[in-house]
Coordinates of C-alpha atoms and ligand atoms in Angstrom, one line a residue:
M360 CA 66.8 124.6 78.4
S361 CA 70.5 124.0 78.9
Y362 CA 73.0 123.5 76.1
I363 CA 74.0 120.0 77.1
E364 CA 71.8 117.8 79.2
F365 CA 72.5 114.4 80.7
D366 CA 69.2 112.7 81.5
N367 CA 69.5 109.5 83.7
L368 CA 72.5 108.4 81.7
S369 CA 73.9 105.0 82.6
K370 CA 76.5 102.7 81.0
K371 CA 77.2 99.1 81.6
Y372 CA 79.9 97.5 79.5
K373 CA 79.2 94.0 78.0
N374 CA 80.2 91.3 80.5
A375 CA 80.8 93.9 83.3
D376 CA 79.2 93.1 86.6
R377 CA 78.5 96.7 87.5
Y378 CA 77.6 100.0 85.9
A379 CA 80.5 102.2 84.8
L380 CA 78.2 105.2 85.1
K381 CA 74.9 105.2 86.9
N382 CA 72.0 107.7 86.7
I383 CA 74.0 110.7 85.6
N384 CA 71.9 113.8 85.6
F385 CA 73.3 117.3 85.1
N386 CA 73.2 120.2 82.7
I387 CA 75.9 122.3 81.0
E388 CA 75.2 125.9 79.9
K389 CA 76.6 127.3 76.7
G390 CA 80.1 128.6 77.2
E391 CA 80.7 126.9 80.6
F392 CA 84.0 125.3 81.5
I393 CA 83.1 122.1 83.3
V394 CA 85.6 119.8 84.9
I395 CA 84.8 116.2 85.5
L396 CA 86.9 115.1 88.5
G397 CA 87.3 111.7 90.0
P398 CA 89.8 109.0 90.9
S399 CA 90.9 106.4 88.4
G400 CA 88.0 104.1 87.4
S401 CA 85.3 106.5 88.5
G402 CA 83.8 106.7 85.0
K403 CA 85.3 109.9 83.6
S404 CA 86.5 108.5 80.2
T405 CA 83.3 106.5 79.8
L406 CA 81.4 109.8 80.1
L407 CA 83.5 111.4 77.3
D408 CA 83.2 108.2 75.2
L409 CA 79.4 108.4 75.5
I410 CA 79.4 112.1 74.4
C411 CA 81.7 111.4 71.4
G412 CA 79.7 108.3 70.5
F413 CA 82.7 106.0 70.8
E414 CA 80.6 103.8 73.2
D415 CA 76.8 103.0 73.2
I416 CA 74.6 104.4 75.8
T417 CA 72.9 101.7 78.0
E418 CA 70.1 103.8 79.4
G419 CA 69.2 107.5 79.4
K420 CA 69.8 110.3 77.0
I421 CA 72.3 113.0 76.1
K422 CA 70.9 116.2 74.5
V423 CA 73.0 118.9 72.8
D424 CA 71.2 122.0 71.8
N425 CA 67.9 120.3 72.6
K426 CA 68.5 117.4 70.2
V427 CA 69.0 113.8 71.5
I428 CA 72.4 112.7 70.1
N429 CA 72.3 109.0 71.3
D430 CA 72.0 107.6 67.8
I431 CA 74.0 110.2 65.9
E432 CA 77.2 109.0 64.2
P433 CA 80.4 110.0 66.1
K434 CA 81.7 112.0 63.2
S435 CA 78.5 114.1 63.0
R436 CA 78.4 115.0 66.6
D437 CA 80.2 118.3 66.4
V438 CA 82.4 117.7 69.4
S439 CA 86.2 118.0 69.3
M440 CA 88.3 115.8 71.5
V441 CA 91.8 116.7 72.9
F442 CA 93.5 113.6 74.3
Q443 CA 96.3 113.2 76.9
S444 CA 98.5 111.6 74.3
Y445 CA 98.4 114.3 71.6
A446 CA 97.8 111.8 68.9
L447 CA 99.6 113.8 66.2
Y448 CA 100.8 112.3 62.9
P449 CA 104.6 112.1 63.2
H450 CA 105.2 112.4 59.4
L451 CA 103.1 115.5 59.0
T452 CA 104.1 119.1 59.9
A453 CA 102.3 121.1 62.6
Y454 CA 100.3 122.9 59.8
E455 CA 99.3 119.6 58.2
N456 CA 98.3 118.1 61.5
I457 CA 96.1 121.0 62.3
A458 CA 94.6 121.0 58.8
F459 CA 94.1 117.2 58.7
G460 CA 90.5 117.0 59.7
M461 CA 89.4 119.8 57.4
K462 CA 91.2 118.2 54.5
I463 CA 89.4 115.0 55.1
R464 CA 86.1 116.9 55.1
K465 CA 87.2 118.4 51.8
A466 CA 87.2 122.0 52.9
N467 CA 88.8 124.3 50.3
K468 CA 92.5 125.3 50.5
K469 CA 91.8 129.0 51.3
E470 CA 89.4 128.2 54.2
I471 CA 91.9 125.7 55.6
D472 CA 94.7 128.2 55.4
E473 CA 92.7 130.9 57.1
K474 CA 91.6 128.7 59.9
V475 CA 95.0 127.1 60.6
K476 CA 96.6 130.6 60.7
W477 CA 93.8 131.8 63.0
A478 CA 94.3 129.0 65.4
A479 CA 98.1 129.2 65.2
K480 CA 97.9 132.9 66.1
I481 CA 95.8 132.4 69.1
L482 CA 97.9 129.5 70.4
K483 CA 101.2 131.2 69.5
L484 CA 102.2 128.4 67.1
E485 CA 103.0 130.6 64.1
E486 CA 106.8 129.9 64.3
C487 CA 106.5 126.2 64.3
L488 CA 103.9 125.4 61.6
K489 CA 106.5 123.9 59.3
S490 CA 108.0 121.7 62.0
K491 CA 107.3 118.0 62.6
P492 CA 106.1 116.9 66.0
K493 CA 109.5 115.3 67.0
N494 CA 111.2 118.7 66.7
L495 CA 108.6 120.4 69.0
S496 CA 108.3 120.5 72.8
G497 CA 105.5 118.8 74.7
G498 CA 103.7 122.1 75.3
Q499 CA 103.8 122.9 71.6
R500 CA 102.5 119.5 70.6
Q501 CA 99.6 119.8 73.0
R502 CA 98.9 123.3 71.6
I503 CA 98.8 121.7 68.1
A504 CA 96.3 119.2 69.4
L505 CA 94.3 122.1 70.7
A506 CA 94.5 124.0 67.4
R507 CA 93.4 120.9 65.5
A508 CA 90.3 120.8 67.8
M509 CA 89.7 124.5 67.4
V510 CA 89.6 124.5 63.6
R511 CA 86.7 122.1 63.6
N512 CA 84.6 124.9 65.2
P513 CA 82.9 122.4 67.5
K514 CA 79.8 122.8 69.6
C515 CA 81.8 121.5 72.5
F516 CA 85.5 120.7 73.4
L517 CA 86.2 117.5 75.2
M518 CA 89.5 117.3 76.9
D519 CA 90.8 114.1 78.4
E520 CA 93.6 114.9 80.9
P521 CA 95.4 117.1 78.3
L522 CA 98.1 118.2 80.8
S523 CA 99.1 114.8 82.1
N524 CA 102.2 114.3 79.8
L525 CA 103.7 117.7 80.6
D526 CA 106.2 118.6 83.3
A527 CA 105.1 120.9 86.2
K528 CA 106.1 124.2 84.5
L529 CA 104.5 123.4 81.2
R530 CA 101.4 122.2 83.0
N531 CA 101.0 125.5 84.6
S532 CA 101.4 127.5 81.4
T533 CA 99.3 125.2 79.2
S534 CA 96.6 125.2 81.9
N535 CA 96.6 129.0 81.6
E536 CA 96.5 128.8 77.8
I537 CA 93.5 126.5 77.9
R538 CA 91.6 128.8 80.2
N539 CA 92.6 131.9 78.1
L540 CA 91.5 130.0 75.0
H541 CA 88.2 129.3 76.6
N542 CA 87.8 132.9 77.6
E543 CA 88.6 134.0 74.0
L544 CA 86.4 131.5 72.1
N545 CA 83.8 131.1 74.8
A546 CA 83.4 127.5 73.7
T547 CA 81.6 125.0 75.9
T548 CA 84.3 122.8 77.4
I549 CA 84.2 119.5 79.2
Y550 CA 87.6 118.8 80.8
V551 CA 88.4 115.5 82.5
T552 CA 91.1 115.1 85.2
H553 CA 91.9 113.2 88.3
D554 CA 93.9 116.2 89.6
Q555 CA 92.0 118.2 92.1
V556 CA 94.4 121.2 91.9
E557 CA 93.7 121.4 88.1
A558 CA 90.0 121.2 88.7
L559 CA 89.9 123.8 91.4
S560 CA 92.0 126.3 89.4
M561 CA 90.3 125.9 86.0
A562 CA 86.7 125.0 86.4
D563 CA 83.6 127.2 86.4
K564 CA 81.8 124.1 87.7
I565 CA 83.1 120.8 88.9
V566 CA 81.3 117.5 88.7
I567 CA 82.8 114.9 91.1
L568 CA 82.5 111.2 90.2
N569 CA 83.2 108.2 92.2
N570 CA 82.2 104.6 91.3
G571 CA 80.2 105.9 88.4
E572 CA 78.0 108.1 90.4
I573 CA 78.0 111.9 90.8
Q574 CA 79.0 112.9 94.3
Q575 CA 78.7 116.6 94.0
I576 CA 78.2 119.4 91.4
G577 CA 79.3 122.9 92.3
S578 CA 81.8 125.8 91.9
P579 CA 85.3 125.2 93.2
F580 CA 84.4 127.3 96.2
E581 CA 81.3 125.3 97.1
I582 CA 83.1 122.0 96.6
Y583 CA 86.1 123.0 98.8
N584 CA 84.1 124.7 101.6
N585 CA 80.9 122.6 101.6
P586 CA 81.7 119.1 100.5
S587 CA 78.5 117.1 100.2
N588 CA 80.0 114.0 101.8
V589 CA 83.1 112.5 103.3
F590 CA 84.4 111.3 100.0
V591 CA 84.4 114.8 98.5
A592 CA 85.9 116.3 101.6
T593 CA 88.9 114.0 101.6
F594 CA 89.3 114.0 97.8
I595 CA 89.6 117.8 97.6
G596 CA 92.3 119.8 99.3
R597 CA 95.9 119.1 100.3
P598 CA 96.8 118.3 103.0
Q599 CA 93.8 116.1 103.4
I600 CA 91.0 117.5 105.6
N601 CA 91.3 116.4 109.2
L602 CA 88.5 113.9 110.0
F603 CA 87.5 112.9 113.5
D604 CA 84.7 111.0 115.1
L605 CA 82.6 113.6 116.9
F606 CA 80.4 113.1 119.9
I607 CA 78.1 116.0 120.8
D608 CA 76.8 116.2 124.4
D609 CA 74.7 118.8 126.1
D610 CA 77.6 121.1 127.0
Y611 CA 80.7 119.6 125.5
I612 CA 82.0 117.9 122.3
L613 CA 84.6 115.2 122.0
L614 CA 86.7 114.8 118.9
G615 CA 88.1 111.3 118.6
E616 CA 89.0 109.7 121.9
S617 CA 90.3 112.7 123.8
I618 CA 90.0 116.2 122.3
K619 CA 87.4 117.8 124.5
F620 CA 86.0 121.3 124.0
N621 CA 83.0 123.2 125.4
K622 CA 80.1 122.9 122.9
P623 CA 80.6 125.6 120.4
K624 CA 77.4 127.7 119.7
E625 CA 77.6 126.7 116.0
F626 CA 76.6 123.2 117.1
N627 CA 73.5 124.2 119.0
D628 CA 71.2 123.0 116.2
L629 CA 72.7 119.5 116.4
N630 CA 71.2 116.7 118.4
K631 CA 73.2 114.9 121.0
G632 CA 75.0 111.9 119.4
K633 CA 77.7 110.7 117.1
Y634 CA 78.9 112.4 113.9
I635 CA 82.0 112.8 111.8
I636 CA 83.7 116.2 111.8
G637 CA 85.9 117.6 109.0
L638 CA 88.3 120.5 109.7
R639 CA 90.7 121.8 107.1
S640 CA 94.3 122.4 108.2
E641 CA 93.8 126.1 107.9
D642 CA 90.9 125.9 110.4
T643 CA 93.2 124.3 113.0
I644 CA 94.6 127.4 114.8
K645 CA 97.5 128.2 117.0
V646 CA 96.3 129.8 120.2
D647 CA 98.5 132.5 121.7
N648 CA 96.1 133.9 124.2
S649 CA 95.7 131.4 127.1
N650 CA 92.2 132.8 127.9
E651 CA 91.0 130.7 125.0
E652 CA 90.3 126.9 125.2
Y653 CA 93.0 124.8 123.6
I654 CA 94.8 121.5 123.6
E655 CA 98.6 121.1 123.7
G656 CA 99.8 119.3 120.6
I657 CA 103.3 118.2 119.7
V658 CA 104.9 118.9 116.3
E659 CA 105.9 115.6 114.7
K660 CA 106.8 116.8 111.2
I661 CA 107.1 120.1 109.3
E662 CA 106.5 120.6 105.5
Y663 CA 107.7 124.0 104.4
L664 CA 106.0 125.1 101.2
G665 CA 107.2 128.7 100.9
S666 CA 104.2 130.9 101.5
E667 CA 102.7 128.4 103.9
T668 CA 103.9 125.6 106.2
I669 CA 102.1 122.4 107.1
F670 CA 102.6 121.1 110.7
Y671 CA 101.8 117.5 111.5
I672 CA 100.6 117.5 115.1
I673 CA 100.1 114.6 117.5
Y674 CA 97.9 114.8 120.6
N675 CA 97.2 111.6 122.7
E676 CA 97.9 109.4 119.6
M677 CA 95.5 111.5 117.5
K678 CA 97.2 113.0 114.4
F679 CA 96.1 116.1 112.4
T680 CA 97.6 118.9 110.4
F681 CA 97.7 122.6 111.0
K682 CA 98.6 125.2 108.3
D683 CA 100.4 128.4 109.0
Y684 CA 101.2 131.3 106.7
G685 CA 104.2 133.5 107.0
V686 CA 107.2 133.2 109.2
N687 CA 107.4 131.3 112.5
N688 CA 110.1 129.5 114.5
I689 CA 108.2 126.3 115.4
K690 CA 110.5 123.2 115.4
I691 CA 109.9 119.5 115.5
G692 CA 109.1 118.4 119.1
D693 CA 107.7 121.8 120.1
K694 CA 104.5 121.9 122.1
I695 CA 101.9 124.3 120.6
N696 CA 98.5 125.3 121.8
I697 CA 95.8 124.3 119.3
S698 CA 92.2 125.2 118.9
F699 CA 89.8 124.9 115.9
N700 CA 87.6 127.2 113.9
F701 CA 84.4 125.3 114.6
N702 CA 82.3 127.7 112.5
K703 CA 84.2 126.3 109.4
A704 CA 83.6 122.7 110.4
N705 CA 81.8 120.3 108.1
I706 CA 79.6 117.8 110.0
F707 CA 78.8 114.4 108.4
D708 CA 76.2 111.8 109.3
I709 CA 78.0 108.8 110.9
L710 CA 76.2 106.3 108.8
T711 CA 75.4 107.9 105.5
R712 CA 78.6 110.0 105.5
Q713 CA 76.6 112.8 103.9
N714 CA 77.1 116.5 105.0
I715 CA 74.2 117.1 107.3
R716 CA 74.1 120.8 106.4
S717 CA 73.9 120.3 102.6
N718 CA 70.4 119.7 101.3
Ligands
ADP2126 P1 88.2 106.8 84.6 O1 88.3 107.4 83.2 O2 87.6 107.6 85.6 O3 89.5 106.2 85.0 P2 86.7 104.7 83.2 O4 85.6 105.4 82.5 O5 87.9 104.4 82.3 O6 87.2 105.5 84.5 O7 86.2 103.3 83.8 C1 85.0 103.3 84.6 C2 84.7 101.8 84.9 O8 84.4 101.1 83.7 C3 85.9 101.0 85.5 O9 85.4 100.1 86.4 C4 86.5 100.3 84.3 O10 87.2 99.1 84.7 C5 85.3 100.0 83.4 N1 85.6 100.0 82.0 C6 86.1 101.0 81.3 N2 86.2 100.6 80.0 C7 85.7 99.4 79.9 C8 85.6 98.4 78.8 N3 85.9 98.7 77.5 N4 85.0 97.2 79.1 C9 84.7 96.9 80.4 N5 84.8 97.7 81.4 C10 85.3 98.9 81.2

């Protein structure tokens, strides 16, 4: 038995012509940090709304701690939501904002005080408890929203893009704080984002949604290295994975129209025919030893990122990227010898676009 279970969960809004969520099935274990990742409109907020009880479930069940919560009032669901807009009361101090929910539930003053101070200590908010939101930074306001969720002692934290209003530096530190907080409290967390970098860096497990359907569930490592279909492969990773039509013959392979290589031994289990191949930019390699097989590409654009550099390569009108680490003196217009790490390739069915090696 898992802690939270989604059993064939579907949602169709009134008057909508399609399902916002369709046949969602997955489980969350106690203490897990789950990231729901997908593009805008994929159904992420709908899923959170169904868990909170803000929206009715059309079909299926949600169970928490082995209890179906479909018909439980939102306020009795024991989940705490942290929104992207912090939703703080401007006329209340940080202390009063954190204490607000407990006060409404008529907790006694001493209990409120202990809990607010406990949360403020963990989130390093002790100095600003007397300040009003307008005098605090975005990061502090988001931490107040987190503290307010913490003092409810929920069964589960729900976070809806909590970093999206912060600048890059604050995003990084608040993302670390949220992970540290999770490690400290070991609270089950469902975190929604459209940002794949956030998802890869924060999640124990990622659930990828598109058009209301689950595309893949897995660890960041599994999702990056073994994407279950072309959608996941292209949604995860920057620069975007290089995708080519692939033709496999008895003793050679053809990528796109014109990149021809001897058939790699890794492809021996594949029937002759058409596929799609995905190769990440770090699996495009520069060949220095001319005994190896290579093609001669031309560097069209260079993106220097500090520890790594992305080279945009063109070969017979086919474009792809190659990632290099460390120092090199390659310039735009240079010709470089390129090969591929075919043992890291993902191969997709040409029609279903599913990874033919995932089950
Ligand atoms: P996300 O959070 O991933 O951006 P949403 O859950 O907001 O996606 O939306 C999923 C789908 O449901 C979209 O097609 C959206 O237009 C639709 N939708 C969301 N809320 C409503 C609503 N209240 N009424 C009708 N359709 C809605």
